[in-house]
Amino acid sequence: MVIRIDPLNKKLFRDLWRIKGQGLAISAVVACGISLMIASFGTVAALDESKDAFYNRTRFADVFAVMKRAPDSLLQEIEQIPGVATAETRITAVVNLDIPGMNEPATGRLISLPERGTPLLNNVVLMSGRYPSTQRPNEVAITDPFAKAHSLSLGDTFKAIINGKKRSLEIVGLGLTPEYIYALGPGALMPDDKRFGAIWMSRKALAAAFNLDGAFNDVSMSLQRGAQTEEVLRRLDVLIKPYGGSGSYAREDQLSHFFLSNELDQLRTSGAIFPPVFLLVAVFLLNVVVTRIVTTEREQIGIFKAFGYTDVEVGWIYLKLVLILVGVGLSLGMLLGLWMGDSMITMYKTYFKFTLRDFGVDPAVFATAAAISLGAGLLGGLGAVRQAVGLSPAVAMAPPVPTSYEQSGLAALFSKFEISQPTRMIFRHVSRFPIRSGLTIIGVAFSVALMIMSLFFLDSVEKVIQVYFFQAERQTLTLTFVEPRPATVEQEIQHLPGVITTQPVRSVAVRLRNGHLSDRKAIQGIVSGADLNRLLDSEQKLIEPPPGGMALSKYIAKDLNLKLGDTVTVEVMQERRPVVEVPIVRIVEEYLGFQAYMRLDALNRLMKEGPTVSSVHVLVDSRYADELYTTLKDTPAVAGIVQQTAALDSFRNTMDNTMNVMIGFYVALASLIAFGVAYNAARIALSERARALASLRVLGFTREEVTYILLGELGILTLISLPVGCLLGYGMALSMSPMLSTDLYNFPFVIENATYGWSVVVVSISAIVCGLITRRRVYDLDLVTALKTRE
Amino acid sequence: MPDGAQSETRVRETFRAEGITKIYKTGDLRVEALRGVDLTLYEGELVVLLGPSGSGKSTLLNILGGLDLPTAGTLFFKDMEITAATQSELTTYRRDHVGFVFQFYNLIPSLTARENVGLVTEIADDPMQPDEALEIVGLEHRLGHFPSQLSGGEQQRVAIARAIAKRPDVLLCDEPTGALDSKTGIVVLQALERANRELGTTTALITHNAGIKDMSERVIRFADGQIISVEKNPVKKPPEELTW
């Protein structure tokens, strides 16, 4: 079979082959935009739908509250609160676990299962096994990731210290819960499956263990559609207050949900910001390249038209060129997007523990991506295509007038200086096409900025780590007691093996209120001269806990609209629940876990209690660590142990897993944009000036001198864009910094010099590589044809 | 043979070419552009190379100018063997000794008339001032104009000024009036003639326009890659008297 290709199409394919480098760069930029769009849309959809499905399936509650001990009869009153659909009481407790094969103790949250049937709210999705039997008090179900982290399976046992008694528990079920999709243990900064898990037991067994027969200490409820959540919370607080309730909270403040939705928001934001930027770059490149092709092919266009091809046929050729470039980018982008999305979901599966569905994209998203990229293609190519259509044959075949320059503005400026003519050529050319030069600068600058913004995350996290783990929280461990204890407990701990030094802490759950603004927080009572857990100001200088008044984390102060010297209302949520006014005498800078601080003795006075502590920070001699852990595993009074090195490890791990993937993507994309923009700029400059450069070679200019003229322009544009990019990156990081902060941590705005340096170096290398590729072409310039052809 | 008595007084040769052959091979195609050309050009003379398209005159001019090397044969510029030169020696040769004038002017659009000339004077050893070169071609009043602001004839005169400003030994002009009407062409030729006369630059001028031959000292006719005749022009006409 003979395939006949009409001459216009042949020309099209040859044109495409000729501009393959530039064409690929354009397609690659389109592909980046499309892939980011598909990956983020698909990931958001998968996360969002899986979340909703999981919440529905497990009947995830809308409101939560814990208290000390409330009689079962209170449930009826809670159910009467207008807007409540279902309410369910539970017994929950945080306990120390002794897991085979793990030296240090882990933390578990015991959650009761109802006597009959499955939980009405916050149900467990069993991955394997069954619910624990009410008849066998030692049977438990545990969270699947926790079991996996310890290679525990059905039938295995582990020990827990339940209300002072060490008990052996048998695993009969492995499950997942909406309460711990993001499984943050008490006091932890990052999820750590080894150190925290939820454990379900029969209610009967837990009631017996904690002396809570006929009582509960945890309630969750779902609300009717249209219920006033704030009002429900207020009424619930009133009901549970007499029973040691420490404040109810809505799903929005439930930690796991909070992090999941936060992640979704961030994904949505980046999915909305980045793809359009890439497509705009593509529009610009297409415009420049196709305009250039039409300009160099004036004569051909004239000839085609003279031969009788219609305007539409000629225009269609150039439009097809645009469509092919965009089409290639679109297809690549879709494939890349599917791959990226798939790897993002794989990453999220290690991060969020629930039945997350596989990555998949709604056909509508593909259709939108196609429509958007075609739209971008048309936007970029239409001007040039119209130019081709509009050329009349006679005009097309006459040589174009030389590019006009005038003695005005910048051109005149360059006449005044004593500079060499080649340098003058560079400056004149740059200033002759200010929009194009400007867009090239913006394009390259943007890639620098994107790089800075991506690397800024690392700087910021490193700063957090340095300040938090090495300056503010220098303890090896923090032991948290089940109940506040007399301050003398500190001496007992000092006698434990391997303990070098200790620092007592009294932590009190409070609601801080300023007018109508309020926030659930903890006040940490710390001693002066503390050497482990220390307060730092914004310059990371050590400050002492103020003798009178409160030191408040900057971010709480901001949230509550409080400043130094103001007074804050402290509503204590536990014990005797005093309400007092406390002056703010210091503002402290914190990046992780924002809190309020008072002197320990002052806090004890505020609580109307004697010297009391709720946890102790401990510095441990690592040689005796194992011995200490063994002792602690058998210490019932200790409810939780937060190990700083483990916290640091899990912090770093989480950051590495999640951020490095994204940062890697963005650095690659930034380099690609830099390359695409610079390569096109160099190739366009070469194409426009090949004849002039060949003429100069004929006049006796060396290859190096001619290369200087060509690449000097690229060099100047790159040089201008580097500082512009640094500024842009600074601005982008500055505006991203608060957007990334959550209630739990804050990304400080820090950009290390190395970040600027690397960004500048990587983008410069991109530009230099473009320059080297283009230089080869300068060396191959055909001098003789340059003389024979007119522009 | 051609020069007779004059060779006694004008012994100094600018170019001596012997057996110059140029074969272009593109794919299966083999084109013999020059087939054993012998030619000597003398210092200060103005010769016209005449011939139809494809007769080899441009190829020879390119070889004389160091833009291209012959496939066979030797070419001397004074004592320098052009045919043995490296690419960078050729660049230096063009830079120091050759002035080019092209059919399509090949001016740099981003530089003014003066700056276009300056482009060459900056890299030359003993150039004249750009203004002086532009004065020779009668453009002293257009110094600050960009190519786009000049007529075709003016652009070509800037190109001539650019070519002569470095005081080259040879001036090679390929169809300098090819893109111009006759009236403008004459002005351009006047500029060339003046440069040749006042600076004593050996000038070779390609044209397929027979009318121009009358301003030369010798007319060299090309056909099929060979010189078919060299004739002396006994009476040089000033350009303004030429017609075509």
JSON list of C-alpha atoms in Angstrom, two decimals, chain A residues 157-319:
[
{"chain": "A", "resi": 157, "resn": "THR", "atom": "CA", "xyz": [0.26, -11.54, 72.92]},
{"chain": "A", "resi": 158, "resn": "PHE", "atom": "CA", "xyz": [1.78, -8.44, 74.40]},
{"chain": "A", "resi": 159, "resn": "LYS", "atom": "CA", "xyz": [1.66, -6.78, 77.81]},
{"chain": "A", "resi": 160, "resn": "ALA", "atom": "CA", "xyz": [-0.01, -3.59, 78.95]},
{"chain": "A", "resi": 161, "resn": "ILE", "atom": "CA", "xyz": [0.00, -1.84, 82.28]},
{"chain": "A", "resi": 162, "resn": "ILE", "atom": "CA", "xyz": [-3.66, -1.30, 82.92]},
{"chain": "A", "resi": 163, "resn": "ASN", "atom": "CA", "xyz": [-4.43, 0.74, 86.00]},
{"chain": "A", "resi": 164, "resn": "GLY", "atom": "CA", "xyz": [-1.25, -0.39, 87.69]},
{"chain": "A", "resi": 165, "resn": "LYS", "atom": "CA", "xyz": [-1.49, -4.06, 86.74]},
{"chain": "A", "resi": 166, "resn": "LYS", "atom": "CA", "xyz": [0.58, -5.64, 84.05]},
{"chain": "A", "resi": 167, "resn": "ARG", "atom": "CA", "xyz": [-1.69, -7.74, 81.88]},
{"chain": "A", "resi": 168, "resn": "SER", "atom": "CA", "xyz": [-1.10, -10.00, 78.98]},
{"chain": "A", "resi": 169, "resn": "LEU", "atom": "CA", "xyz": [-3.40, -9.30, 76.06]},
{"chain": "A", "resi": 170, "resn": "GLU", "atom": "CA", "xyz": [-4.14, -11.57, 73.13]},
{"chain": "A", "resi": 171, "resn": "ILE", "atom": "CA", "xyz": [-4.66, -10.18, 69.69]},
{"chain": "A", "resi": 172, "resn": "VAL", "atom": "CA", "xyz": [-7.82, -11.48, 68.05]},
{"chain": "A", "resi": 173, "resn": "GLY", "atom": "CA", "xyz": [-8.42, -8.76, 65.53]},
{"chain": "A", "resi": 174, "resn": "LEU", "atom": "CA", "xyz": [-6.56, -6.20, 63.44]},
{"chain": "A", "resi": 175, "resn": "GLY", "atom": "CA", "xyz": [-8.39, -3.08, 62.41]},
{"chain": "A", "resi": 176, "resn": "LEU", "atom": "CA", "xyz": [-8.44, 0.49, 61.24]},
{"chain": "A", "resi": 177, "resn": "THR", "atom": "CA", "xyz": [-10.25, 3.43, 62.77]},
{"chain": "A", "resi": 178, "resn": "PRO", "atom": "CA", "xyz": [-11.28, 6.88, 61.55]},
{"chain": "A", "resi": 179, "resn": "GLU", "atom": "CA", "xyz": [-9.91, 8.30, 64.79]},
{"chain": "A", "resi": 180, "resn": "TYR", "atom": "CA", "xyz": [-6.37, 7.33, 63.88]},
{"chain": "A", "resi": 181, "resn": "ILE", "atom": "CA", "xyz": [-6.08, 7.63, 60.12]},
{"chain": "A", "resi": 182, "resn": "TYR", "atom": "CA", "xyz": [-3.24, 9.94, 61.01]},
{"chain": "A", "resi": 183, "resn": "ALA", "atom": "CA", "xyz": [-2.09, 8.04, 64.07]},
{"chain": "A", "resi": 184, "resn": "LEU", "atom": "CA", "xyz": [-0.60, 10.67, 66.32]},
{"chain": "A", "resi": 185, "resn": "GLY", "atom": "CA", "xyz": [0.14, 9.36, 69.80]},
{"chain": "A", "resi": 186, "resn": "PRO", "atom": "CA", "xyz": [-0.26, 11.58, 72.88]},
{"chain": "A", "resi": 187, "resn": "GLY", "atom": "CA", "xyz": [2.52, 14.16, 72.97]},
{"chain": "A", "resi": 188, "resn": "ALA", "atom": "CA", "xyz": [3.92, 12.98, 69.64]},
{"chain": "A", "resi": 189, "resn": "LEU", "atom": "CA", "xyz": [4.66, 15.31, 66.79]},
{"chain": "A", "resi": 190, "resn": "MET", "atom": "CA", "xyz": [4.49, 12.79, 64.01]},
{"chain": "A", "resi": 191, "resn": "PRO", "atom": "CA", "xyz": [2.83, 9.43, 63.63]},
{"chain": "A", "resi": 192, "resn": "ASP", "atom": "CA", "xyz": [5.03, 6.54, 64.68]},
{"chain": "A", "resi": 193, "resn": "ASP", "atom": "CA", "xyz": [3.45, 3.14, 64.22]},
{"chain": "A", "resi": 194, "resn": "LYS", "atom": "CA", "xyz": [6.03, 1.49, 66.43]},
{"chain": "A", "resi": 195, "resn": "ARG", "atom": "CA", "xyz": [5.29, 3.68, 69.39]},
{"chain": "A", "resi": 196, "resn": "PHE", "atom": "CA", "xyz": [1.58, 4.21, 69.26]},
{"chain": "A", "resi": 197, "resn": "GLY", "atom": "CA", "xyz": [-1.47, 2.12, 68.53]},
{"chain": "A", "resi": 198, "resn": "ALA", "atom": "CA", "xyz": [-5.16, 1.95, 69.44]},
{"chain": "A", "resi": 199, "resn": "ILE", "atom": "CA", "xyz": [-6.38, -1.12, 71.31]},
{"chain": "A", "resi": 200, "resn": "TRP", "atom": "CA", "xyz": [-9.99, -2.24, 71.50]},
{"chain": "A", "resi": 201, "resn": "MET", "atom": "CA", "xyz": [-11.21, -4.25, 74.46]},
{"chain": "A", "resi": 202, "resn": "SER", "atom": "CA", "xyz": [-14.57, -5.24, 75.76]},
{"chain": "A", "resi": 203, "resn": "ARG", "atom": "CA", "xyz": [-16.24, -2.55, 77.82]},
{"chain": "A", "resi": 204, "resn": "LYS", "atom": "CA", "xyz": [-16.76, -4.95, 80.63]},
{"chain": "A", "resi": 205, "resn": "ALA", "atom": "CA", "xyz": [-13.03, -5.67, 80.89]},
{"chain": "A", "resi": 206, "resn": "LEU", "atom": "CA", "xyz": [-12.11, -1.98, 80.80]},
{"chain": "A", "resi": 207, "resn": "ALA", "atom": "CA", "xyz": [-14.81, -0.98, 83.28]},
{"chain": "A", "resi": 208, "resn": "ALA", "atom": "CA", "xyz": [-13.50, -3.59, 85.66]},
{"chain": "A", "resi": 209, "resn": "ALA", "atom": "CA", "xyz": [-9.91, -2.53, 85.20]},
{"chain": "A", "resi": 210, "resn": "PHE", "atom": "CA", "xyz": [-10.57, 1.18, 85.76]},
{"chain": "A", "resi": 211, "resn": "ASN", "atom": "CA", "xyz": [-13.39, 0.89, 88.29]},
{"chain": "A", "resi": 212, "resn": "LEU", "atom": "CA", "xyz": [-15.80, 2.44, 85.86]},
{"chain": "A", "resi": 213, "resn": "ASP", "atom": "CA", "xyz": [-18.76, 0.09, 86.22]},
{"chain": "A", "resi": 214, "resn": "GLY", "atom": "CA", "xyz": [-21.90, 1.95, 85.29]},
{"chain": "A", "resi": 215, "resn": "ALA", "atom": "CA", "xyz": [-19.80, 4.89, 84.18]},
{"chain": "A", "resi": 216, "resn": "PHE", "atom": "CA", "xyz": [-17.90, 6.20, 81.22]},
{"chain": "A", "resi": 217, "resn": "ASN", "atom": "CA", "xyz": [-15.10, 8.69, 80.53]},
{"chain": "A", "resi": 218, "resn": "ASP", "atom": "CA", "xyz": [-15.46, 9.31, 76.82]},
{"chain": "A", "resi": 219, "resn": "VAL", "atom": "CA", "xyz": [-18.39, 10.27, 74.68]},
{"chain": "A", "resi": 220, "resn": "SER", "atom": "CA", "xyz": [-18.76, 10.77, 70.94]},
{"chain": "A", "resi": 221, "resn": "MET", "atom": "CA", "xyz": [-21.78, 11.84, 69.00]},
{"chain": "A", "resi": 222, "resn": "SER", "atom": "CA", "xyz": [-22.99, 12.37, 65.50]},
{"chain": "A", "resi": 223, "resn": "LEU", "atom": "CA", "xyz": [-25.06, 15.42, 64.73]},
{"chain": "A", "resi": 224, "resn": "GLN", "atom": "CA", "xyz": [-28.20, 15.90, 62.72]},
{"chain": "A", "resi": 225, "resn": "ARG", "atom": "CA", "xyz": [-27.96, 17.74, 59.46]},
{"chain": "A", "resi": 226, "resn": "GLY", "atom": "CA", "xyz": [-28.01, 21.46, 60.12]},
{"chain": "A", "resi": 227, "resn": "ALA", "atom": "CA", "xyz": [-27.17, 21.14, 63.80]},
{"chain": "A", "resi": 228, "resn": "GLN", "atom": "CA", "xyz": [-25.43, 24.08, 65.44]},
{"chain": "A", "resi": 229, "resn": "THR", "atom": "CA", "xyz": [-22.10, 22.49, 66.36]},
{"chain": "A", "resi": 230, "resn": "GLU", "atom": "CA", "xyz": [-20.99, 25.38, 68.58]},
{"chain": "A", "resi": 231, "resn": "GLU", "atom": "CA", "xyz": [-24.20, 25.24, 70.56]},
{"chain": "A", "resi": 232, "resn": "VAL", "atom": "CA", "xyz": [-23.97, 21.45, 70.96]},
{"chain": "A", "resi": 233, "resn": "LEU", "atom": "CA", "xyz": [-20.40, 21.82, 72.25]},
{"chain": "A", "resi": 234, "resn": "ARG", "atom": "CA", "xyz": [-21.46, 24.49, 74.69]},
{"chain": "A", "resi": 235, "resn": "ARG", "atom": "CA", "xyz": [-24.32, 22.41, 76.07]},
{"chain": "A", "resi": 236, "resn": "LEU", "atom": "CA", "xyz": [-22.19, 19.29, 76.23]},
{"chain": "A", "resi": 237, "resn": "ASP", "atom": "CA", "xyz": [-19.52, 21.17, 78.18]},
{"chain": "A", "resi": 238, "resn": "VAL", "atom": "CA", "xyz": [-22.13, 22.23, 80.70]},
{"chain": "A", "resi": 239, "resn": "LEU", "atom": "CA", "xyz": [-23.29, 18.61, 81.09]},
{"chain": "A", "resi": 240, "resn": "ILE", "atom": "CA", "xyz": [-19.87, 17.05, 81.51]},
{"chain": "A", "resi": 241, "resn": "LYS", "atom": "CA", "xyz": [-18.31, 19.78, 83.63]},
{"chain": "A", "resi": 242, "resn": "PRO", "atom": "CA", "xyz": [-19.33, 18.23, 86.97]},
{"chain": "A", "resi": 243, "resn": "TYR", "atom": "CA", "xyz": [-17.77, 14.96, 85.90]},
{"chain": "A", "resi": 244, "resn": "GLY", "atom": "CA", "xyz": [-14.29, 16.29, 85.17]},
{"chain": "A", "resi": 245, "resn": "GLY", "atom": "CA", "xyz": [-14.95, 16.99, 81.53]},
{"chain": "A", "resi": 246, "resn": "SER", "atom": "CA", "xyz": [-12.00, 18.76, 79.98]},
{"chain": "A", "resi": 247, "resn": "GLY", "atom": "CA", "xyz": [-13.79, 20.34, 77.08]},
{"chain": "A", "resi": 248, "resn": "SER", "atom": "CA", "xyz": [-15.58, 18.93, 74.09]},
{"chain": "A", "resi": 249, "resn": "TYR", "atom": "CA", "xyz": [-14.40, 19.45, 70.55]},
{"chain": "A", "resi": 250, "resn": "ALA", "atom": "CA", "xyz": [-15.75, 19.05, 67.06]},
{"chain": "A", "resi": 251, "resn": "ARG", "atom": "CA", "xyz": [-14.46, 16.84, 64.27]},
{"chain": "A", "resi": 252, "resn": "GLU", "atom": "CA", "xyz": [-12.56, 19.80, 62.80]},
{"chain": "A", "resi": 253, "resn": "ASP", "atom": "CA", "xyz": [-10.33, 19.73, 65.88]},
{"chain": "A", "resi": 254, "resn": "GLN", "atom": "CA", "xyz": [-9.95, 15.97, 65.95]},
{"chain": "A", "resi": 255, "resn": "LEU", "atom": "CA", "xyz": [-6.25, 15.55, 65.27]},
{"chain": "A", "resi": 256, "resn": "SER", "atom": "CA", "xyz": [-6.40, 12.82, 62.67]},
{"chain": "A", "resi": 257, "resn": "HIS", "atom": "CA", "xyz": [-9.16, 14.53, 60.73]},
{"chain": "A", "resi": 258, "resn": "PHE", "atom": "CA", "xyz": [-7.41, 17.84, 61.08]},
{"chain": "A", "resi": 259, "resn": "PHE", "atom": "CA", "xyz": [-4.22, 16.56, 59.47]},
{"chain": "A", "resi": 260, "resn": "LEU", "atom": "CA", "xyz": [-6.03, 14.71, 56.73]},
{"chain": "A", "resi": 261, "resn": "SER", "atom": "CA", "xyz": [-8.08, 17.75, 55.76]},
{"chain": "A", "resi": 262, "resn": "ASN", "atom": "CA", "xyz": [-5.02, 19.95, 56.04]},
{"chain": "A", "resi": 263, "resn": "GLU", "atom": "CA", "xyz": [-3.19, 17.75, 53.60]},
{"chain": "A", "resi": 264, "resn": "LEU", "atom": "CA", "xyz": [-6.16, 17.83, 51.25]},
{"chain": "A", "resi": 265, "resn": "ASP", "atom": "CA", "xyz": [-6.26, 21.62, 51.41]},
{"chain": "A", "resi": 266, "resn": "GLN", "atom": "CA", "xyz": [-2.58, 21.87, 50.61]},
{"chain": "A", "resi": 267, "resn": "LEU", "atom": "CA", "xyz": [-2.96, 19.48, 47.70]},
{"chain": "A", "resi": 268, "resn": "ARG", "atom": "CA", "xyz": [-5.86, 21.49, 46.36]},
{"chain": "A", "resi": 269, "resn": "THR", "atom": "CA", "xyz": [-3.86, 24.71, 46.68]},
{"chain": "A", "resi": 270, "resn": "SER", "atom": "CA", "xyz": [-0.80, 23.40, 44.89]},
{"chain": "A", "resi": 271, "resn": "GLY", "atom": "CA", "xyz": [-3.01, 21.73, 42.29]},
{"chain": "A", "resi": 272, "resn": "ALA", "atom": "CA", "xyz": [-4.61, 25.08, 41.60]},
{"chain": "A", "resi": 273, "resn": "ILE", "atom": "CA", "xyz": [-1.41, 27.14, 41.55]},
{"chain": "A", "resi": 274, "resn": "PHE", "atom": "CA", "xyz": [1.19, 25.13, 39.67]},
{"chain": "A", "resi": 275, "resn": "PRO", "atom": "CA", "xyz": [-0.48, 23.72, 36.54]},
{"chain": "A", "resi": 276, "resn": "PRO", "atom": "CA", "xyz": [-1.59, 27.15, 35.27]},
{"chain": "A", "resi": 277, "resn": "VAL", "atom": "CA", "xyz": [1.94, 28.46, 35.70]},
{"chain": "A", "resi": 278, "resn": "PHE", "atom": "CA", "xyz": [3.38, 25.67, 33.57]},
{"chain": "A", "resi": 279, "resn": "LEU", "atom": "CA", "xyz": [0.71, 26.16, 30.94]},
{"chain": "A", "resi": 280, "resn": "LEU", "atom": "CA", "xyz": [1.41, 29.90, 30.84]},
{"chain": "A", "resi": 281, "resn": "VAL", "atom": "CA", "xyz": [5.08, 29.16, 30.25]},
{"chain": "A", "resi": 282, "resn": "ALA", "atom": "CA", "xyz": [4.02, 26.82, 27.45]},
{"chain": "A", "resi": 283, "resn": "VAL", "atom": "CA", "xyz": [1.79, 29.50, 25.93]},
{"chain": "A", "resi": 284, "resn": "PHE", "atom": "CA", "xyz": [4.72, 31.89, 25.90]},
{"chain": "A", "resi": 285, "resn": "LEU", "atom": "CA", "xyz": [7.11, 29.38, 24.35]},
{"chain": "A", "resi": 286, "resn": "LEU", "atom": "CA", "xyz": [4.59, 28.35, 21.71]},
{"chain": "A", "resi": 287, "resn": "ASN", "atom": "CA", "xyz": [3.97, 31.94, 20.82]},
{"chain": "A", "resi": 288, "resn": "VAL", "atom": "CA", "xyz": [7.64, 32.70, 20.40]},
{"chain": "A", "resi": 289, "resn": "VAL", "atom": "CA", "xyz": [8.45, 29.55, 18.44]},
{"chain": "A", "resi": 290, "resn": "VAL", "atom": "CA", "xyz": [5.50, 29.54, 16.07]},
{"chain": "A", "resi": 291, "resn": "THR", "atom": "CA", "xyz": [5.80, 33.26, 15.41]},
{"chain": "A", "resi": 292, "resn": "ARG", "atom": "CA", "xyz": [9.42, 32.68, 14.53]},
{"chain": "A", "resi": 293, "resn": "ILE", "atom": "CA", "xyz": [8.59, 29.81, 12.19]},
{"chain": "A", "resi": 294, "resn": "VAL", "atom": "CA", "xyz": [6.00, 31.87, 10.38]},
{"chain": "A", "resi": 295, "resn": "THR", "atom": "CA", "xyz": [8.46, 34.76, 10.05]},
{"chain": "A", "resi": 296, "resn": "THR", "atom": "CA", "xyz": [11.19, 32.59, 8.57]},
{"chain": "A", "resi": 297, "resn": "GLU", "atom": "CA", "xyz": [8.72, 30.90, 6.27]},
{"chain": "A", "resi": 298, "resn": "ARG", "atom": "CA", "xyz": [7.16, 34.04, 4.81]},
{"chain": "A", "resi": 299, "resn": "GLU", "atom": "CA", "xyz": [8.43, 33.16, 1.40]},
{"chain": "A", "resi": 300, "resn": "GLN", "atom": "CA", "xyz": [7.17, 29.60, 1.55]},
{"chain": "A", "resi": 301, "resn": "ILE", "atom": "CA", "xyz": [3.80, 30.85, 2.73]},
{"chain": "A", "resi": 302, "resn": "GLY", "atom": "CA", "xyz": [3.75, 33.24, -0.23]},
{"chain": "A", "resi": 303, "resn": "ILE", "atom": "CA", "xyz": [4.63, 30.44, -2.61]},
{"chain": "A", "resi": 304, "resn": "PHE", "atom": "CA", "xyz": [1.96, 28.12, -1.21]},
{"chain": "A", "resi": 305, "resn": "LYS", "atom": "CA", "xyz": [-0.59, 30.83, -1.60]},
{"chain": "A", "resi": 306, "resn": "ALA", "atom": "CA", "xyz": [0.66, 31.74, -5.06]},
{"chain": "A", "resi": 307, "resn": "PHE", "atom": "CA", "xyz": [0.20, 28.09, -6.03]},
{"chain": "A", "resi": 308, "resn": "GLY", "atom": "CA", "xyz": [-3.39, 28.29, -4.97]},
{"chain": "A", "resi": 309, "resn": "TYR", "atom": "CA", "xyz": [-3.50, 26.91, -1.45]},
{"chain": "A", "resi": 310, "resn": "THR", "atom": "CA", "xyz": [-6.17, 28.70, 0.52]},
{"chain": "A", "resi": 311, "resn": "ASP", "atom": "CA", "xyz": [-5.53, 30.80, 3.61]},
{"chain": "A", "resi": 312, "resn": "VAL", "atom": "CA", "xyz": [-7.31, 28.17, 5.66]},
{"chain": "A", "resi": 313, "resn": "GLU", "atom": "CA", "xyz": [-5.10, 25.36, 4.31]},
{"chain": "A", "resi": 314, "resn": "VAL", "atom": "CA", "xyz": [-1.97, 27.35, 5.08]},
{"chain": "A", "resi": 315, "resn": "GLY", "atom": "CA", "xyz": [-3.19, 28.41, 8.52]},
{"chain": "A", "resi": 316, "resn": "TRP", "atom": "CA", "xyz": [-4.19, 24.84, 9.30]},
{"chain": "A", "resi": 317, "resn": "ILE", "atom": "CA", "xyz": [-0.58, 23.69, 8.77]},
{"chain": "A", "resi": 318, "resn": "TYR", "atom": "CA", "xyz": [0.69, 25.95, 11.52]},
{"chain": "A", "resi": 319, "resn": "LEU", "atom": "CA", "xyz": [-2.25, 25.20, 13.72]}
]
